[in-house]
Amino acid sequence: YAPQDPIVAFAGGAEWYDGALIWERLDHIVKRSPNTILVTTTRDKGQNPTTCAWAVSRGVKVAESKLDT
């Protein structure tokens, strides 16, 4: 995978409750770089579903990275 657009890599803890803060920061990043690609893990709890929901709502491309466990 060799993206040509800016990348924001995001990973976070399993517990997170301030989704508005994440959305605000990501909106700020995309305002500066409209073609941003969000890279996140495939975990289904914590911050990762929040960032994926943000990307879908904003039409931002998402690349998921599976963690080796």
JSON list of N, CA and C in Angstrom, two decimals:
[
{"chain": "A", "resi": 1, "resn": "TYR", "atom": "N", "xyz": [0.84, -1.18, 0.00]},
{"chain": "A", "resi": 1, "resn": "TYR", "atom": "CA", "xyz": [0.00, 0.00, 0.00]},
{"chain": "A", "resi": 1, "resn": "TYR", "atom": "C", "xyz": [0.88, 1.23, 0.00]},
{"chain": "A", "resi": 2, "resn": "ALA", "atom": "N", "xyz": [0.75, 2.05, -1.00]},
{"chain": "A", "resi": 2, "resn": "ALA", "atom": "CA", "xyz": [1.58, 3.26, -1.12]},
{"chain": "A", "resi": 2, "resn": "ALA", "atom": "C", "xyz": [0.69, 4.47, -1.38]},
{"chain": "A", "resi": 3, "resn": "PRO", "atom": "N", "xyz": [0.07, 5.01, -0.33]},
{"chain": "A", "resi": 3, "resn": "PRO", "atom": "CA", "xyz": [-0.84, 6.15, -0.52]},
{"chain": "A", "resi": 3, "resn": "PRO", "atom": "C", "xyz": [-0.11, 7.41, -0.96]},
{"chain": "A", "resi": 4, "resn": "GLN", "atom": "N", "xyz": [-0.79, 8.20, -1.75]},
{"chain": "A", "resi": 4, "resn": "GLN", "atom": "CA", "xyz": [-0.25, 9.47, -2.21]},
{"chain": "A", "resi": 4, "resn": "GLN", "atom": "C", "xyz": [-0.73, 10.64, -1.35]},
{"chain": "A", "resi": 5, "resn": "ASP", "atom": "N", "xyz": [-1.74, 10.39, -0.52]},
{"chain": "A", "resi": 5, "resn": "ASP", "atom": "CA", "xyz": [-2.33, 11.44, 0.30]},
{"chain": "A", "resi": 5, "resn": "ASP", "atom": "C", "xyz": [-1.78, 11.39, 1.73]},
{"chain": "A", "resi": 6, "resn": "PRO", "atom": "N", "xyz": [-1.97, 12.47, 2.51]},
{"chain": "A", "resi": 6, "resn": "PRO", "atom": "CA", "xyz": [-1.51, 12.48, 3.90]},
{"chain": "A", "resi": 6, "resn": "PRO", "atom": "C", "xyz": [-2.19, 11.37, 4.71]},
{"chain": "A", "resi": 7, "resn": "ILE", "atom": "N", "xyz": [-1.47, 10.83, 5.67]},
{"chain": "A", "resi": 7, "resn": "ILE", "atom": "CA", "xyz": [-1.98, 9.73, 6.49]},
{"chain": "A", "resi": 7, "resn": "ILE", "atom": "C", "xyz": [-2.05, 10.18, 7.94]},
{"chain": "A", "resi": 8, "resn": "VAL", "atom": "N", "xyz": [-3.15, 9.82, 8.60]},
{"chain": "A", "resi": 8, "resn": "VAL", "atom": "CA", "xyz": [-3.27, 9.97, 10.05]},
{"chain": "A", "resi": 8, "resn": "VAL", "atom": "C", "xyz": [-3.39, 8.56, 10.60]},
{"chain": "A", "resi": 9, "resn": "ALA", "atom": "N", "xyz": [-2.40, 8.13, 11.37]},
{"chain": "A", "resi": 9, "resn": "ALA", "atom": "CA", "xyz": [-2.45, 6.81, 12.00]},
{"chain": "A", "resi": 9, "resn": "ALA", "atom": "C", "xyz": [-3.03, 6.99, 13.39]},
{"chain": "A", "resi": 10, "resn": "PHE", "atom": "N", "xyz": [-4.04, 6.19, 13.70]},
{"chain": "A", "resi": 10, "resn": "PHE", "atom": "CA", "xyz": [-4.73, 6.35, 14.97]},
{"chain": "A", "resi": 10, "resn": "PHE", "atom": "C", "xyz": [-4.84, 5.02, 15.68]},
{"chain": "A", "resi": 11, "resn": "ALA", "atom": "N", "xyz": [-4.48, 5.01, 16.94]},
{"chain": "A", "resi": 11, "resn": "ALA", "atom": "CA", "xyz": [-4.67, 3.84, 17.80]},
{"chain": "A", "resi": 11, "resn": "ALA", "atom": "C", "xyz": [-4.91, 4.37, 19.19]},
{"chain": "A", "resi": 12, "resn": "GLY", "atom": "N", "xyz": [-5.73, 3.66, 19.94]},
{"chain": "A", "resi": 12, "resn": "GLY", "atom": "CA", "xyz": [-6.03, 4.16, 21.27]},
{"chain": "A", "resi": 12, "resn": "GLY", "atom": "C", "xyz": [-6.41, 3.03, 22.21]},
{"chain": "A", "resi": 13, "resn": "GLY", "atom": "N", "xyz": [-6.63, 3.40, 23.42]},
{"chain": "A", "resi": 13, "resn": "GLY", "atom": "CA", "xyz": [-7.00, 2.43, 24.45]},
{"chain": "A", "resi": 13, "resn": "GLY", "atom": "C", "xyz": [-8.40, 1.89, 24.29]},
{"chain": "A", "resi": 14, "resn": "ALA", "atom": "N", "xyz": [-8.68, 0.83, 25.04]},
{"chain": "A", "resi": 14, "resn": "ALA", "atom": "CA", "xyz": [-9.98, 0.17, 24.95]},
{"chain": "A", "resi": 14, "resn": "ALA", "atom": "C", "xyz": [-11.09, 0.98, 25.61]},
{"chain": "A", "resi": 15, "resn": "GLU", "atom": "N", "xyz": [-10.74, 1.90, 26.49]},
{"chain": "A", "resi": 15, "resn": "GLU", "atom": "CA", "xyz": [-11.74, 2.73, 27.16]},
{"chain": "A", "resi": 15, "resn": "GLU", "atom": "C", "xyz": [-11.53, 4.18, 26.81]},
{"chain": "A", "resi": 16, "resn": "TRP", "atom": "N", "xyz": [-12.57, 4.78, 26.23]},
{"chain": "A", "resi": 16, "resn": "TRP", "atom": "CA", "xyz": [-12.51, 6.19, 25.86]},
{"chain": "A", "resi": 16, "resn": "TRP", "atom": "C", "xyz": [-13.93, 6.70, 25.76]},
{"chain": "A", "resi": 17, "resn": "TYR", "atom": "N", "xyz": [-14.18, 7.86, 26.34]},
{"chain": "A", "resi": 17, "resn": "TYR", "atom": "CA", "xyz": [-15.56, 8.34, 26.41]},
{"chain": "A", "resi": 17, "resn": "TYR", "atom": "C", "xyz": [-15.79, 9.71, 25.79]},
{"chain": "A", "resi": 18, "resn": "ASP", "atom": "N", "xyz": [-14.74, 10.37, 25.31]},
{"chain": "A", "resi": 18, "resn": "ASP", "atom": "CA", "xyz": [-14.89, 11.72, 24.77]},
{"chain": "A", "resi": 18, "resn": "ASP", "atom": "C", "xyz": [-14.75, 11.72, 23.25]},
{"chain": "A", "resi": 19, "resn": "GLY", "atom": "N", "xyz": [-15.74, 11.15, 22.59]},
{"chain": "A", "resi": 19, "resn": "GLY", "atom": "CA", "xyz": [-15.72, 11.09, 21.13]},
{"chain": "A", "resi": 19, "resn": "GLY", "atom": "C", "xyz": [-15.71, 12.46, 20.48]},
{"chain": "A", "resi": 20, "resn": "ALA", "atom": "N", "xyz": [-16.35, 13.44, 21.12]},
{"chain": "A", "resi": 20, "resn": "ALA", "atom": "CA", "xyz": [-16.39, 14.79, 20.55]},
{"chain": "A", "resi": 20, "resn": "ALA", "atom": "C", "xyz": [-14.99, 15.37, 20.41]},
{"chain": "A", "resi": 21, "resn": "LEU", "atom": "N", "xyz": [-14.13, 15.10, 21.37]},
{"chain": "A", "resi": 21, "resn": "LEU", "atom": "CA", "xyz": [-12.75, 15.59, 21.30]},
{"chain": "A", "resi": 21, "resn": "LEU", "atom": "C", "xyz": [-12.01, 14.98, 20.11]},
{"chain": "A", "resi": 22, "resn": "ILE", "atom": "N", "xyz": [-12.18, 13.69, 19.90]},
{"chain": "A", "resi": 22, "resn": "ILE", "atom": "CA", "xyz": [-11.54, 13.03, 18.76]},
{"chain": "A", "resi": 22, "resn": "ILE", "atom": "C", "xyz": [-12.06, 13.62, 17.45]},
{"chain": "A", "resi": 23, "resn": "TRP", "atom": "N", "xyz": [-13.37, 13.75, 17.33]},
{"chain": "A", "resi": 23, "resn": "TRP", "atom": "CA", "xyz": [-13.95, 14.29, 16.11]},
{"chain": "A", "resi": 23, "resn": "TRP", "atom": "C", "xyz": [-13.44, 15.71, 15.84]},
{"chain": "A", "resi": 24, "resn": "GLU", "atom": "N", "xyz": [-13.34, 16.52, 16.88]},
{"chain": "A", "resi": 24, "resn": "GLU", "atom": "CA", "xyz": [-12.86, 17.89, 16.73]},
{"chain": "A", "resi": 24, "resn": "GLU", "atom": "C", "xyz": [-11.43, 17.92, 16.19]},
{"chain": "A", "resi": 25, "resn": "ARG", "atom": "N", "xyz": [-10.56, 17.10, 16.75]},
{"chain": "A", "resi": 25, "resn": "ARG", "atom": "CA", "xyz": [-9.16, 17.06, 16.31]},
{"chain": "A", "resi": 25, "resn": "ARG", "atom": "C", "xyz": [-9.05, 16.54, 14.88]},
{"chain": "A", "resi": 26, "resn": "LEU", "atom": "N", "xyz": [-9.79, 15.50, 14.56]},
{"chain": "A", "resi": 26, "resn": "LEU", "atom": "CA", "xyz": [-9.74, 14.95, 13.20]},
{"chain": "A", "resi": 26, "resn": "LEU", "atom": "C", "xyz": [-10.31, 15.94, 12.19]},
{"chain": "A", "resi": 27, "resn": "ASP", "atom": "N", "xyz": [-11.37, 16.65, 12.55]},
{"chain": "A", "resi": 27, "resn": "ASP", "atom": "CA", "xyz": [-11.92, 17.69, 11.66]},
{"chain": "A", "resi": 27, "resn": "ASP", "atom": "C", "xyz": [-10.87, 18.76, 11.39]},
{"chain": "A", "resi": 28, "resn": "HIS", "atom": "N", "xyz": [-10.12, 19.13, 12.41]},
{"chain": "A", "resi": 28, "resn": "HIS", "atom": "CA", "xyz": [-9.06, 20.13, 12.25]},
{"chain": "A", "resi": 28, "resn": "HIS", "atom": "C", "xyz": [-7.98, 19.64, 11.27]},
{"chain": "A", "resi": 29, "resn": "ILE", "atom": "N", "xyz": [-7.60, 18.39, 11.41]},
{"chain": "A", "resi": 29, "resn": "ILE", "atom": "CA", "xyz": [-6.58, 17.81, 10.51]},
{"chain": "A", "resi": 29, "resn": "ILE", "atom": "C", "xyz": [-7.07, 17.79, 9.08]},
{"chain": "A", "resi": 30, "resn": "VAL", "atom": "N", "xyz": [-8.31, 17.35, 8.86]},
{"chain": "A", "resi": 30, "resn": "VAL", "atom": "CA", "xyz": [-8.84, 17.24, 7.50]},
{"chain": "A", "resi": 30, "resn": "VAL", "atom": "C", "xyz": [-9.09, 18.62, 6.88]},
{"chain": "A", "resi": 31, "resn": "LYS", "atom": "N", "xyz": [-9.35, 19.60, 7.70]},
{"chain": "A", "resi": 31, "resn": "LYS", "atom": "CA", "xyz": [-9.50, 20.96, 7.18]},
{"chain": "A", "resi": 31, "resn": "LYS", "atom": "C", "xyz": [-8.19, 21.42, 6.54]},
{"chain": "A", "resi": 32, "resn": "ARG", "atom": "N", "xyz": [-7.06, 21.07, 7.19]},
{"chain": "A", "resi": 32, "resn": "ARG", "atom": "CA", "xyz": [-5.74, 21.43, 6.66]},
{"chain": "A", "resi": 32, "resn": "ARG", "atom": "C", "xyz": [-5.33, 20.56, 5.49]},
{"chain": "A", "resi": 33, "resn": "SER", "atom": "N", "xyz": [-5.69, 19.27, 5.54]},
{"chain": "A", "resi": 33, "resn": "SER", "atom": "CA", "xyz": [-5.30, 18.30, 4.50]},
{"chain": "A", "resi": 33, "resn": "SER", "atom": "C", "xyz": [-6.54, 17.51, 4.08]},
{"chain": "A", "resi": 34, "resn": "PRO", "atom": "N", "xyz": [-7.32, 18.03, 3.14]},
{"chain": "A", "resi": 34, "resn": "PRO", "atom": "CA", "xyz": [-8.60, 17.42, 2.79]},
{"chain": "A", "resi": 34, "resn": "PRO", "atom": "C", "xyz": [-8.54, 15.98, 2.28]},
{"chain": "A", "resi": 35, "resn": "ASN", "atom": "N", "xyz": [-7.42, 15.57, 1.74]},
{"chain": "A", "resi": 35, "resn": "ASN", "atom": "CA", "xyz": [-7.33, 14.21, 1.18]},
{"chain": "A", "resi": 35, "resn": "ASN", "atom": "C", "xyz": [-6.71, 13.21, 2.15]},
{"chain": "A", "resi": 36, "resn": "THR", "atom": "N", "xyz": [-6.84, 13.48, 3.43]},
{"chain": "A", "resi": 36, "resn": "THR", "atom": "CA", "xyz": [-6.26, 12.64, 4.46]},
{"chain": "A", "resi": 36, "resn": "THR", "atom": "C", "xyz": [-6.83, 11.22, 4.41]},
{"chain": "A", "resi": 37, "resn": "ILE", "atom": "N", "xyz": [-5.98, 10.25, 4.71]},
{"chain": "A", "resi": 37, "resn": "ILE", "atom": "CA", "xyz": [-6.39, 8.86, 4.87]},
{"chain": "A", "resi": 37, "resn": "ILE", "atom": "C", "xyz": [-6.21, 8.49, 6.34]},
{"chain": "A", "resi": 38, "resn": "LEU", "atom": "N", "xyz": [-7.23, 7.89, 6.94]},
{"chain": "A", "resi": 38, "resn": "LEU", "atom": "CA", "xyz": [-7.17, 7.48, 8.33]},
{"chain": "A", "resi": 38, "resn": "LEU", "atom": "C", "xyz": [-6.74, 6.02, 8.39]},
{"chain": "A", "resi": 39, "resn": "VAL", "atom": "N", "xyz": [-5.69, 5.74, 9.14]},
{"chain": "A", "resi": 39, "resn": "VAL", "atom": "CA", "xyz": [-5.25, 4.36, 9.37]},
{"chain": "A", "resi": 39, "resn": "VAL", "atom": "C", "xyz": [-5.55, 4.03, 10.82]},
{"chain": "A", "resi": 40, "resn": "THR", "atom": "N", "xyz": [-6.29, 2.97, 11.04]},
{"chain": "A", "resi": 40, "resn": "THR", "atom": "CA", "xyz": [-6.67, 2.57, 12.39]},
{"chain": "A", "resi": 40, "resn": "THR", "atom": "C", "xyz": [-6.67, 1.06, 12.50]},
{"chain": "A", "resi": 41, "resn": "THR", "atom": "N", "xyz": [-6.75, 0.58, 13.73]},
{"chain": "A", "resi": 41, "resn": "THR", "atom": "CA", "xyz": [-6.82, -0.87, 13.93]},
{"chain": "A", "resi": 41, "resn": "THR", "atom": "C", "xyz": [-8.25, -1.35, 13.74]},
{"chain": "A", "resi": 42, "resn": "THR", "atom": "N", "xyz": [-8.44, -2.64, 13.75]},
{"chain": "A", "resi": 42, "resn": "THR", "atom": "CA", "xyz": [-9.77, -3.21, 13.55]},
{"chain": "A", "resi": 42, "resn": "THR", "atom": "C", "xyz": [-10.44, -3.54, 14.87]},
{"chain": "A", "resi": 43, "resn": "ARG", "atom": "N", "xyz": [-9.90, -3.04, 15.99]},
{"chain": "A", "resi": 43, "resn": "ARG", "atom": "CA", "xyz": [-10.52, -3.32, 17.29]},
{"chain": "A", "resi": 43, "resn": "ARG", "atom": "C", "xyz": [-11.92, -2.71, 17.33]},
{"chain": "A", "resi": 44, "resn": "ASP", "atom": "N", "xyz": [-12.81, -3.40, 18.02]},
{"chain": "A", "resi": 44, "resn": "ASP", "atom": "CA", "xyz": [-14.22, -2.99, 18.02]},
{"chain": "A", "resi": 44, "resn": "ASP", "atom": "C", "xyz": [-14.64, -2.24, 19.28]},
{"chain": "A", "resi": 45, "resn": "LYS", "atom": "N", "xyz": [-13.68, -1.75, 20.06]},
{"chain": "A", "resi": 45, "resn": "LYS", "atom": "CA", "xyz": [-14.06, -0.96, 21.23]},
{"chain": "A", "resi": 45, "resn": "LYS", "atom": "C", "xyz": [-13.08, 0.18, 21.43]},
{"chain": "A", "resi": 46, "resn": "GLY", "atom": "N", "xyz": [-13.44, 1.09, 22.32]},
{"chain": "A", "resi": 46, "resn": "GLY", "atom": "CA", "xyz": [-12.58, 2.23, 22.59]},
{"chain": "A", "resi": 46, "resn": "GLY", "atom": "C", "xyz": [-12.64, 3.27, 21.49]},
{"chain": "A", "resi": 47, "resn": "GLN", "atom": "N", "xyz": [-11.50, 3.83, 21.18]},
{"chain": "A", "resi": 47, "resn": "GLN", "atom": "CA", "xyz": [-11.41, 4.95, 20.25]},
{"chain": "A", "resi": 47, "resn": "GLN", "atom": "C", "xyz": [-11.53, 4.55, 18.79]},
{"chain": "A", "resi": 48, "resn": "ASN", "atom": "N", "xyz": [-11.19, 3.34, 18.44]},
{"chain": "A", "resi": 48, "resn": "ASN", "atom": "CA", "xyz": [-11.17, 2.95, 17.04]},
{"chain": "A", "resi": 48, "resn": "ASN", "atom": "C", "xyz": [-12.54, 3.01, 16.36]},
{"chain": "A", "resi": 49, "resn": "PRO", "atom": "N", "xyz": [-13.61, 2.48, 16.94]},
{"chain": "A", "resi": 49, "resn": "PRO", "atom": "CA", "xyz": [-14.92, 2.64, 16.30]},
{"chain": "A", "resi": 49, "resn": "PRO", "atom": "C", "xyz": [-15.33, 4.11, 16.18]},
{"chain": "A", "resi": 50, "resn": "THR", "atom": "N", "xyz": [-14.91, 4.92, 17.15]},
{"chain": "A", "resi": 50, "resn": "THR", "atom": "CA", "xyz": [-15.22, 6.35, 17.11]},
{"chain": "A", "resi": 50, "resn": "THR", "atom": "C", "xyz": [-14.57, 7.01, 15.90]},
{"chain": "A", "resi": 51, "resn": "THR", "atom": "N", "xyz": [-13.30, 6.69, 15.67]},
{"chain": "A", "resi": 51, "resn": "THR", "atom": "CA", "xyz": [-12.60, 7.30, 14.53]},
{"chain": "A", "resi": 51, "resn": "THR", "atom": "C", "xyz": [-13.15, 6.78, 13.21]},
{"chain": "A", "resi": 52, "resn": "CYS", "atom": "N", "xyz": [-13.51, 5.52, 13.15]},
{"chain": "A", "resi": 52, "resn": "CYS", "atom": "CA", "xyz": [-14.09, 4.97, 11.91]},
{"chain": "A", "resi": 52, "resn": "CYS", "atom": "C", "xyz": [-15.45, 5.61, 11.62]},
{"chain": "A", "resi": 53, "resn": "ALA", "atom": "N", "xyz": [-16.26, 5.82, 12.66]},
{"chain": "A", "resi": 53, "resn": "ALA", "atom": "CA", "xyz": [-17.56, 6.49, 12.47]},
{"chain": "A", "resi": 53, "resn": "ALA", "atom": "C", "xyz": [-17.35, 7.91, 11.96]},
{"chain": "A", "resi": 54, "resn": "TRP", "atom": "N", "xyz": [-16.35, 8.58, 12.50]},
{"chain": "A", "resi": 54, "resn": "TRP", "atom": "CA", "xyz": [-16.04, 9.93, 12.02]},
{"chain": "A", "resi": 54, "resn": "TRP", "atom": "C", "xyz": [-15.67, 9.90, 10.54]},
{"chain": "A", "resi": 55, "resn": "ALA", "atom": "N", "xyz": [-14.80, 8.97, 10.16]},
{"chain": "A", "resi": 55, "resn": "ALA", "atom": "CA", "xyz": [-14.35, 8.89, 8.76]},
{"chain": "A", "resi": 55, "resn": "ALA", "atom": "C", "xyz": [-15.51, 8.64, 7.82]},
{"chain": "A", "resi": 56, "resn": "VAL", "atom": "N", "xyz": [-16.40, 7.73, 8.19]},
{"chain": "A", "resi": 56, "resn": "VAL", "atom": "CA", "xyz": [-17.56, 7.43, 7.35]},
{"chain": "A", "resi": 56, "resn": "VAL", "atom": "C", "xyz": [-18.44, 8.67, 7.20]},
{"chain": "A", "resi": 57, "resn": "SER", "atom": "N", "xyz": [-18.66, 9.38, 8.30]},
{"chain": "A", "resi": 57, "resn": "SER", "atom": "CA", "xyz": [-19.52, 10.56, 8.25]},
{"chain": "A", "resi": 57, "resn": "SER", "atom": "C", "xyz": [-18.92, 11.70, 7.44]},
{"chain": "A", "resi": 58, "resn": "ARG", "atom": "N", "xyz": [-17.59, 11.71, 7.31]},
{"chain": "A", "resi": 58, "resn": "ARG", "atom": "CA", "xyz": [-16.90, 12.79, 6.59]},
{"chain": "A", "resi": 58, "resn": "ARG", "atom": "C", "xyz": [-16.44, 12.38, 5.19]},
{"chain": "A", "resi": 59, "resn": "GLY", "atom": "N", "xyz": [-16.65, 11.12, 4.82]},
{"chain": "A", "resi": 59, "resn": "GLY", "atom": "CA", "xyz": [-16.20, 10.65, 3.51]},
{"chain": "A", "resi": 59, "resn": "GLY", "atom": "C", "xyz": [-14.69, 10.50, 3.42]},
{"chain": "A", "resi": 60, "resn": "VAL", "atom": "N", "xyz": [-14.03, 10.25, 4.54]},
{"chain": "A", "resi": 60, "resn": "VAL", "atom": "CA", "xyz": [-12.58, 10.09, 4.58]},
{"chain": "A", "resi": 60, "resn": "VAL", "atom": "C", "xyz": [-12.23, 8.62, 4.35]},
{"chain": "A", "resi": 61, "resn": "LYS", "atom": "N", "xyz": [-11.22, 8.38, 3.53]},
{"chain": "A", "resi": 61, "resn": "LYS", "atom": "CA", "xyz": [-10.77, 7.01, 3.28]},
{"chain": "A", "resi": 61, "resn": "LYS", "atom": "C", "xyz": [-10.19, 6.41, 4.56]},
{"chain": "A", "resi": 62, "resn": "VAL", "atom": "N", "xyz": [-10.44, 5.10, 4.75]},
{"chain": "A", "resi": 62, "resn": "VAL", "atom": "CA", "xyz": [-9.93, 4.40, 5.93]},
{"chain": "A", "resi": 62, "resn": "VAL", "atom": "C", "xyz": [-9.13, 3.18, 5.47]},
{"chain": "A", "resi": 63, "resn": "ALA", "atom": "N", "xyz": [-7.96, 3.02, 6.05]},
{"chain": "A", "resi": 63, "resn": "ALA", "atom": "CA", "xyz": [-7.16, 1.81, 5.85]},
{"chain": "A", "resi": 63, "resn": "ALA", "atom": "C", "xyz": [-7.04, 1.16, 7.22]},
{"chain": "A", "resi": 64, "resn": "GLU", "atom": "N", "xyz": [-7.48, -0.09, 7.31]},
{"chain": "A", "resi": 64, "resn": "GLU", "atom": "CA", "xyz": [-7.43, -0.78, 8.61]},
{"chain": "A", "resi": 64, "resn": "GLU", "atom": "C", "xyz": [-6.19, -1.65, 8.70]},
{"chain": "A", "resi": 65, "resn": "SER", "atom": "N", "xyz": [-5.59, -1.62, 9.86]},
{"chain": "A", "resi": 65, "resn": "SER", "atom": "CA", "xyz": [-4.39, -2.41, 10.12]},
{"chain": "A", "resi": 65, "resn": "SER", "atom": "C", "xyz": [-4.72, -3.42, 11.21]},
{"chain": "A", "resi": 66, "resn": "LYS", "atom": "N", "xyz": [-4.61, -4.69, 10.91]},
{"chain": "A", "resi": 66, "resn": "LYS", "atom": "CA", "xyz": [-4.88, -5.71, 11.92]},
{"chain": "A", "resi": 66, "resn": "LYS", "atom": "C", "xyz": [-3.65, -5.91, 12.78]},
{"chain": "A", "resi": 67, "resn": "LEU", "atom": "N", "xyz": [-3.87, -5.96, 14.08]},
{"chain": "A", "resi": 67, "resn": "LEU", "atom": "CA", "xyz": [-2.78, -6.18, 15.01]},
{"chain": "A", "resi": 67, "resn": "LEU", "atom": "C", "xyz": [-2.48, -7.67, 15.13]},
{"chain": "A", "resi": 68, "resn": "ASP", "atom": "N", "xyz": [-1.22, -8.02, 15.16]},
{"chain": "A", "resi": 68, "resn": "ASP", "atom": "CA", "xyz": [-0.84, -9.41, 15.39]},
{"chain": "A", "resi": 68, "resn": "ASP", "atom": "C", "xyz": [-0.94, -9.68, 16.89]},
{"chain": "A", "resi": 69, "resn": "THR", "atom": "N", "xyz": [-1.72, -10.70, 17.25]},
{"chain": "A", "resi": 69, "resn": "THR", "atom": "CA", "xyz": [-1.85, -11.02, 18.67]},
{"chain": "A", "resi": 69, "resn": "THR", "atom": "C", "xyz": [-1.39, -12.41, 18.95]}
]
